[in-house]
Amino acid sequence: MSDPIVTVEHFIAEQERRHPEATGAFTDVLLQLSLAAKLISRSVNKAGLVDILGDAGKENVQGELVQKLDEYANDVLIHVLTRCGSLAGIASEESEEIVPIPAAYEAGPYVIAFDPLDGSSNIDVNISIGTIFSIHRKRSRGRDATLEDLLQPGRDQCAAGYVLYGSSTMLVFTTGAGVHGFTLDPTIGEFLLSHPDMMIPEPGKRIYSVNEGHSTTWTEGQQRLVRHFRGEEGGGTPFSSRYVGSMVADFHRTLQYGGIFMYPGTRDKPEGKLRLLYEVAPLAFICEQAGGASTDGVTRVLDIQPTDVHQRVPVYLGSRSHVELASRYLSED
Ligand code: AHM
Ligand code: MG
């Protein structure tokens, strides 16, 4: 065996050893997340075999249909994270209010926001889906997190990551020291370091990723940007178009090949669809850590001051030069 085998546990412990001031609280959160990821991965892989497909018949706070696996993923994450002793509060796409840490368990110095199962419309059709998370240090003094603890700008994240349940299950995260990817080896139940120091190719592959079905509702700048990508404006050759409809999957491709992922606002819904705290900001942090860029069209994503846990923002993520091109077209709006 030539390369050393590094488990995510070993990698996180190594990172912590380099910071003597660390208390281990943060490591606990990441390790519990990797446990939850394995449990969710197991269920996602079984989804076609047992009767857990289909809608659970309820609507979540966004008014969308909640599916059974969404509920399971949310329950697993809340179960393991409330008990880890390192968190003071949890925000989830599936919960309107902040989830407190029950008095029976210890509370700790961090807060987490997550989307338990992103791309849920793809569950029934065996297409990649993901979990996205964002961790901040708690700012307030009391035991329990306040709203302000969750409403911190993305640039202050301590860590962010995602789990991709695809042809294999991958955990990709940053603690602000590069982006590292781990692939789950299901035979031993361990995430093994497979993609150290991930960097977005610059300029990377000429790929744009957007739901073009909404194009008639876009602003003039957005329409001209996509005409540029199609080679109809600006004199360049056309880009390729790729769109899975699962942000984690579309972002994961962008991280490895380069290109740009977009979920723009429309004239009627200028805020777009994707949620700042647990979809857009964590992927923007990873993107920047990998040498890429992110914007909402005007402002760097990581500089946006959140005002609501479930706030939506337009988003453009990917290779720096493509995101800069997007900003130039959008500035004309
Ligand atoms: P979800 O959190 O309900 O799964 O919605 C978020 C998903 C993203 O993964 C994806 O980028 C987007 O919605 C796709 O939306 P659309 O179908 O409008 O293109
Ligand atoms: Mg989502």
Coordinates of C-alpha atoms and ligand atoms in Angstrom, one line a residue:
M1 CA 0.0 0.0 0.0
S2 CA 1.6 3.3 -1.1
D3 CA -0.5 6.2 0.2
P4 CA -1.4 6.3 3.8
I5 CA -5.1 5.7 4.6
V6 CA -6.5 8.7 6.5
T7 CA -9.9 8.4 8.1
V8 CA -12.0 11.6 8.7
E9 CA -11.6 11.0 12.4
H10 CA -7.8 10.9 12.1
F11 CA -7.8 13.9 9.8
I12 CA -9.9 16.0 12.2
A13 CA -7.8 14.9 15.3
E14 CA -4.6 15.9 13.4
Q15 CA -6.1 19.3 12.6
E16 CA -7.0 19.8 16.2
R17 CA -3.5 18.8 17.4
R18 CA -2.1 21.7 15.4
H19 CA -4.3 24.1 17.5
P20 CA -3.3 23.5 21.1
E21 CA -6.0 26.0 22.2
A22 CA -8.7 23.7 20.8
T23 CA -11.1 22.1 23.3
G24 CA -12.3 19.2 21.2
A25 CA -15.8 20.7 21.1
F26 CA -15.6 21.4 17.5
T27 CA -14.2 18.0 16.6
D28 CA -17.2 16.5 18.3
V29 CA -19.6 18.3 16.1
L30 CA -17.7 17.2 12.9
L31 CA -17.5 13.6 14.1
Q32 CA -21.2 13.5 14.9
L33 CA -21.9 14.9 11.5
S34 CA -19.9 12.1 9.9
L35 CA -21.9 9.6 12.0
A36 CA -25.2 11.2 10.8
A37 CA -23.9 11.1 7.2
K38 CA -23.3 7.4 7.4
L39 CA -26.8 6.7 8.8
I40 CA -28.5 8.9 6.2
S41 CA -26.3 7.3 3.5
R42 CA -27.5 3.9 4.5
S43 CA -31.1 4.9 4.3
V44 CA -30.6 6.7 1.0
N45 CA -29.1 3.6 -0.5
K46 CA -31.9 1.5 0.7
A47 CA -34.5 3.9 -0.5
G48 CA -35.4 1.9 -3.6
L49 CA -35.7 -1.4 -1.7
V50 CA -38.0 -0.6 1.1
D51 CA -41.2 1.3 1.4
I52 CA -39.7 4.6 2.5
L53 CA -40.2 6.5 -0.7
G54 CA -42.9 9.0 -1.3
D55 CA -44.4 12.0 0.4
A56 CA -44.9 12.0 4.2
G57 CA -48.0 14.0 3.4
K58 CA -47.0 17.1 5.4
E59 CA -45.7 20.5 4.2
N60 CA -42.5 22.1 5.7
V61 CA -42.1 25.7 6.6
Q62 CA -41.4 26.6 3.0
G63 CA -44.7 25.1 1.9
E64 CA -43.0 22.3 0.1
L65 CA -43.9 18.6 0.3
V66 CA -41.7 16.9 2.9
Q67 CA -40.7 13.4 1.9
K68 CA -39.9 10.5 4.3
L69 CA -36.2 10.6 3.8
D70 CA -36.1 14.4 4.5
E71 CA -37.8 13.7 7.9
Y72 CA -35.4 10.8 8.6
A73 CA -32.4 12.8 7.7
N74 CA -33.6 15.7 9.9
D75 CA -34.4 13.4 12.8
V76 CA -31.0 11.7 12.6
L77 CA -29.1 15.0 12.5
I78 CA -31.1 16.5 15.4
H79 CA -30.7 13.3 17.4
V80 CA -26.9 13.1 17.2
L81 CA -26.2 16.8 17.3
T82 CA -28.4 17.6 20.3
R83 CA -26.5 15.0 22.2
C84 CA -22.9 15.9 21.2
G85 CA -22.5 18.4 24.0
S86 CA -20.9 21.1 21.7
L87 CA -23.9 22.9 20.3
A88 CA -26.1 25.6 21.8
G89 CA -28.7 25.6 19.0
I90 CA -29.7 24.2 15.7
A91 CA -31.4 25.6 12.6
S92 CA -32.8 23.3 10.0
E93 CA -34.6 23.8 6.7
E94 CA -37.3 21.5 8.2
S95 CA -37.9 23.5 11.4
E96 CA -39.4 26.9 11.5
E97 CA -37.8 27.8 14.9
I98 CA -34.3 27.3 16.2
V99 CA -34.1 23.8 17.8
P100 CA -32.8 24.2 21.4
I101 CA -30.6 21.7 23.2
P102 CA -32.8 19.9 25.7
A103 CA -31.9 20.6 29.4
A104 CA -31.0 16.9 29.8
Y105 CA -28.0 17.4 27.5
E106 CA -25.0 19.6 27.7
A107 CA -24.9 22.7 25.6
G108 CA -21.7 24.0 24.0
P109 CA -20.0 26.9 22.2
Y110 CA -21.2 26.4 18.6
V111 CA -24.4 26.7 16.5
I112 CA -25.2 24.8 13.4
A113 CA -27.5 25.3 10.4
F114 CA -28.3 22.5 8.0
D115 CA -30.4 21.4 5.1
P116 CA -30.8 17.7 6.0
L117 CA -31.6 16.5 2.5
D118 CA -31.1 19.0 -0.3
G119 CA -32.4 18.2 -3.8
S120 CA -35.4 16.3 -2.3
S121 CA -37.3 16.4 -5.5
N122 CA -34.7 13.9 -6.8
I123 CA -35.1 11.3 -4.1
D124 CA -37.8 9.2 -5.9
V125 CA -35.7 9.0 -9.1
N126 CA -32.4 7.8 -7.6
I127 CA -30.5 11.0 -8.5
S128 CA -27.8 12.5 -6.3
I129 CA -29.0 14.4 -3.2
G130 CA -27.0 15.9 -0.3
T131 CA -26.8 17.3 3.2
I132 CA -25.4 20.8 3.7
F133 CA -24.1 22.3 7.0
S134 CA -22.7 25.5 8.4
I135 CA -21.1 26.0 11.8
H136 CA -20.6 29.3 13.7
R137 CA -19.2 30.0 17.1
K138 CA -22.0 31.2 19.5
R139 CA -21.7 34.9 20.3
S140 CA -24.2 35.4 23.1
R141 CA -23.5 34.6 26.7
G142 CA -26.3 32.4 27.9
R143 CA -26.6 28.6 27.6
D144 CA -28.9 28.6 24.7
A145 CA -28.3 30.1 21.3
T146 CA -30.2 33.3 20.3
L147 CA -31.4 34.2 16.9
E148 CA -28.4 36.5 16.5
D149 CA -26.1 33.5 17.0
L150 CA -27.6 31.9 13.9
L151 CA -27.8 35.2 11.9
Q152 CA -24.0 35.6 11.4
P153 CA -22.5 36.4 8.0
G154 CA -21.0 33.5 6.1
R155 CA -17.4 34.9 6.4
D156 CA -17.5 34.1 10.1
Q157 CA -18.2 30.4 9.6
C158 CA -15.9 28.0 11.6
A159 CA -16.7 25.2 9.2
A160 CA -19.0 24.3 6.4
G161 CA -19.5 21.2 4.4
Y162 CA -21.8 18.9 2.5
V163 CA -22.4 15.2 2.1
L164 CA -23.2 14.0 -1.4
Y165 CA -25.2 10.8 -1.7
G166 CA -24.2 9.9 -5.2
S167 CA -22.6 7.0 -7.0
S168 CA -20.5 7.0 -3.8
T169 CA -21.1 9.0 -0.6
M170 CA -18.7 11.9 -0.1
L171 CA -18.1 14.2 2.8
V172 CA -16.5 17.5 1.7
F173 CA -15.7 20.2 4.3
T174 CA -13.6 23.2 5.2
T175 CA -12.6 24.6 8.5
G176 CA -11.0 27.6 6.8
A177 CA -7.8 25.7 5.9
G178 CA -8.6 24.4 2.5
V179 CA -11.3 22.0 1.3
H180 CA -10.9 18.3 1.8
G181 CA -13.1 15.4 0.4
F182 CA -13.6 12.0 2.0
T183 CA -15.3 9.0 0.3
L184 CA -17.3 6.6 2.3
D185 CA -16.0 3.0 2.1
P186 CA -19.2 1.1 2.9
T187 CA -17.3 -2.1 3.5
I188 CA -15.6 -0.7 6.6
G189 CA -18.0 2.2 7.3
E190 CA -15.3 4.9 7.2
F191 CA -14.9 8.1 5.3
L192 CA -11.4 8.0 3.8
L193 CA -9.5 11.0 2.6
S194 CA -9.8 10.8 -1.2
H195 CA -9.6 14.5 -2.3
P196 CA -7.2 16.5 -0.2
D197 CA -6.8 20.3 -0.9
M198 CA -9.6 20.5 -3.5
M199 CA -9.2 23.5 -5.8
I200 CA -11.7 24.8 -8.4
P201 CA -9.9 24.8 -11.8
E202 CA -9.4 28.3 -13.1
P203 CA -11.0 29.1 -15.5
G204 CA -12.0 25.4 -15.6
K205 CA -14.4 23.8 -17.9
R206 CA -16.8 26.0 -19.7
I207 CA -20.0 24.8 -18.1
Y208 CA -23.0 26.8 -16.9
S209 CA -25.6 25.3 -14.6
V210 CA -29.0 27.0 -14.2
N211 CA -32.7 26.1 -14.5
E212 CA -33.2 27.7 -17.9
G213 CA -36.9 26.9 -17.9
H214 CA -37.3 30.2 -15.9
S215 CA -35.5 32.3 -18.5
T216 CA -38.5 34.4 -19.5
T217 CA -38.8 35.6 -15.9
W218 CA -35.1 36.7 -15.6
T219 CA -33.8 40.2 -15.6
E220 CA -32.2 41.6 -18.7
G221 CA -28.7 41.2 -17.3
Q222 CA -29.3 37.5 -16.4
Q223 CA -30.8 36.8 -19.9
R224 CA -27.8 38.5 -21.6
L225 CA -25.4 36.5 -19.3
V226 CA -26.9 33.2 -20.4
R227 CA -26.9 34.3 -24.1
H228 CA -23.2 34.9 -23.6
F229 CA -22.8 31.3 -22.2
R230 CA -24.8 30.0 -25.2
G231 CA -22.4 31.8 -27.6
E232 CA -25.1 34.2 -28.8
E233 CA -23.5 37.3 -27.2
G234 CA -19.9 38.5 -26.6
G235 CA -18.4 36.6 -29.5
G236 CA -17.2 33.6 -27.6
T237 CA -17.7 29.9 -28.3
P238 CA -20.7 28.3 -26.4
F239 CA -20.4 26.7 -23.0
S240 CA -21.8 23.4 -22.2
S241 CA -25.0 23.3 -20.0
R242 CA -25.4 20.8 -17.1
Y243 CA -28.2 20.9 -14.5
V244 CA -29.0 18.1 -12.1
G245 CA -31.5 20.1 -9.9
S246 CA -29.7 19.1 -6.7
M247 CA -27.5 22.0 -5.6
V248 CA -25.0 19.7 -3.9
A249 CA -24.5 17.6 -7.0
D250 CA -24.3 20.7 -9.3
F251 CA -21.9 22.3 -6.9
H252 CA -19.8 19.2 -6.5
R253 CA -19.3 19.0 -10.3
T254 CA -18.5 22.7 -10.4
L255 CA -15.9 22.3 -7.6
Q256 CA -14.1 19.6 -9.5
Y257 CA -14.5 20.7 -13.2
G258 CA -14.9 24.5 -12.8
G259 CA -17.7 26.5 -14.4
I260 CA -20.5 28.3 -12.8
F261 CA -23.7 27.3 -10.9
M262 CA -26.5 29.9 -10.7
Y263 CA -29.8 30.2 -9.1
P264 CA -30.9 33.7 -10.0
G265 CA -33.7 35.8 -8.8
T266 CA -36.6 36.5 -11.2
R267 CA -38.5 39.7 -11.8
D268 CA -41.3 38.5 -9.5
K269 CA -39.0 36.7 -6.9
P270 CA -35.8 38.7 -6.9
E271 CA -34.6 36.7 -3.8
G272 CA -34.5 33.5 -5.9
K273 CA -35.1 30.1 -4.2
L274 CA -32.1 28.9 -2.3
R275 CA -31.6 29.5 1.4
L276 CA -28.8 31.7 2.6
L277 CA -27.9 30.1 6.0
Y278 CA -27.9 26.4 5.1
E279 CA -27.5 26.2 1.3
V280 CA -25.8 29.2 -0.1
A281 CA -23.4 30.5 2.6
P282 CA -21.8 27.1 3.3
L283 CA -21.2 26.3 -0.3
A284 CA -19.9 29.8 -0.9
F285 CA -17.4 29.3 2.0
I286 CA -16.2 26.0 0.4
C287 CA -16.1 27.7 -3.0
E288 CA -13.9 30.5 -1.8
Q289 CA -11.7 28.1 0.2
A290 CA -11.2 26.2 -3.0
G291 CA -10.1 29.4 -4.9
G292 CA -13.5 30.2 -6.5
A293 CA -15.9 33.1 -6.0
S294 CA -19.5 33.6 -5.0
T295 CA -21.9 36.5 -5.4
D296 CA -25.7 37.2 -5.1
G297 CA -25.2 39.3 -8.2
V298 CA -24.1 42.4 -6.3
T299 CA -22.6 41.4 -3.0
R300 CA -20.1 38.7 -2.1
V301 CA -22.2 36.0 -0.5
L302 CA -20.0 35.7 2.6
D303 CA -20.6 39.4 3.3
I304 CA -24.4 39.2 3.4
Q305 CA -25.8 39.9 6.8
P306 CA -28.6 37.4 7.3
T307 CA -31.9 38.8 8.6
D308 CA -33.9 35.6 8.8
V309 CA -33.1 31.9 9.3
H310 CA -34.9 30.9 6.2
Q311 CA -33.9 33.8 4.0
R312 CA -33.5 33.2 0.3
V313 CA -30.8 34.9 -1.9
P314 CA -29.9 34.6 -5.6
V315 CA -26.5 32.8 -6.0
Y316 CA -23.7 32.5 -8.5
L317 CA -20.8 30.1 -7.5
G318 CA -17.8 28.7 -9.3
S319 CA -14.6 29.5 -11.0
R320 CA -13.6 33.1 -10.3
S321 CA -13.5 34.3 -13.9
H322 CA -17.0 33.0 -14.7
V323 CA -18.4 34.5 -11.5
E324 CA -16.8 37.9 -12.4
L325 CA -18.3 37.7 -15.9
A326 CA -21.7 37.1 -14.3
S327 CA -21.2 40.1 -12.0
R328 CA -20.4 42.3 -15.0
Y329 CA -23.6 41.4 -16.8
L330 CA -25.7 41.6 -13.7
S331 CA -24.4 45.1 -12.8
E332 CA -26.2 46.3 -15.9
D333 CA -29.6 45.5 -14.4
Ligands
AHM1 P1 -34.8 21.6 -1.6 O1 -34.0 22.1 -0.5 O2 -36.3 21.7 -1.4 O3 -34.4 20.3 -2.1 O4 -34.6 22.7 -2.8 C1 -33.4 23.1 -3.2 C2 -33.0 22.6 -4.6 C3 -31.6 22.7 -4.9 O5 -30.9 21.5 -4.6 C4 -31.6 22.9 -6.4 O6 -30.5 23.7 -6.8 C5 -32.8 23.7 -6.6 O7 -33.7 23.4 -5.5 C6 -33.5 23.3 -7.9 O8 -34.7 24.0 -8.0 P2 -35.5 24.0 -9.4 O9 -36.2 22.8 -9.5 O10 -36.4 25.3 -9.3 O11 -34.5 24.2 -10.5
MG2 MG -32.4 22.4 0.1

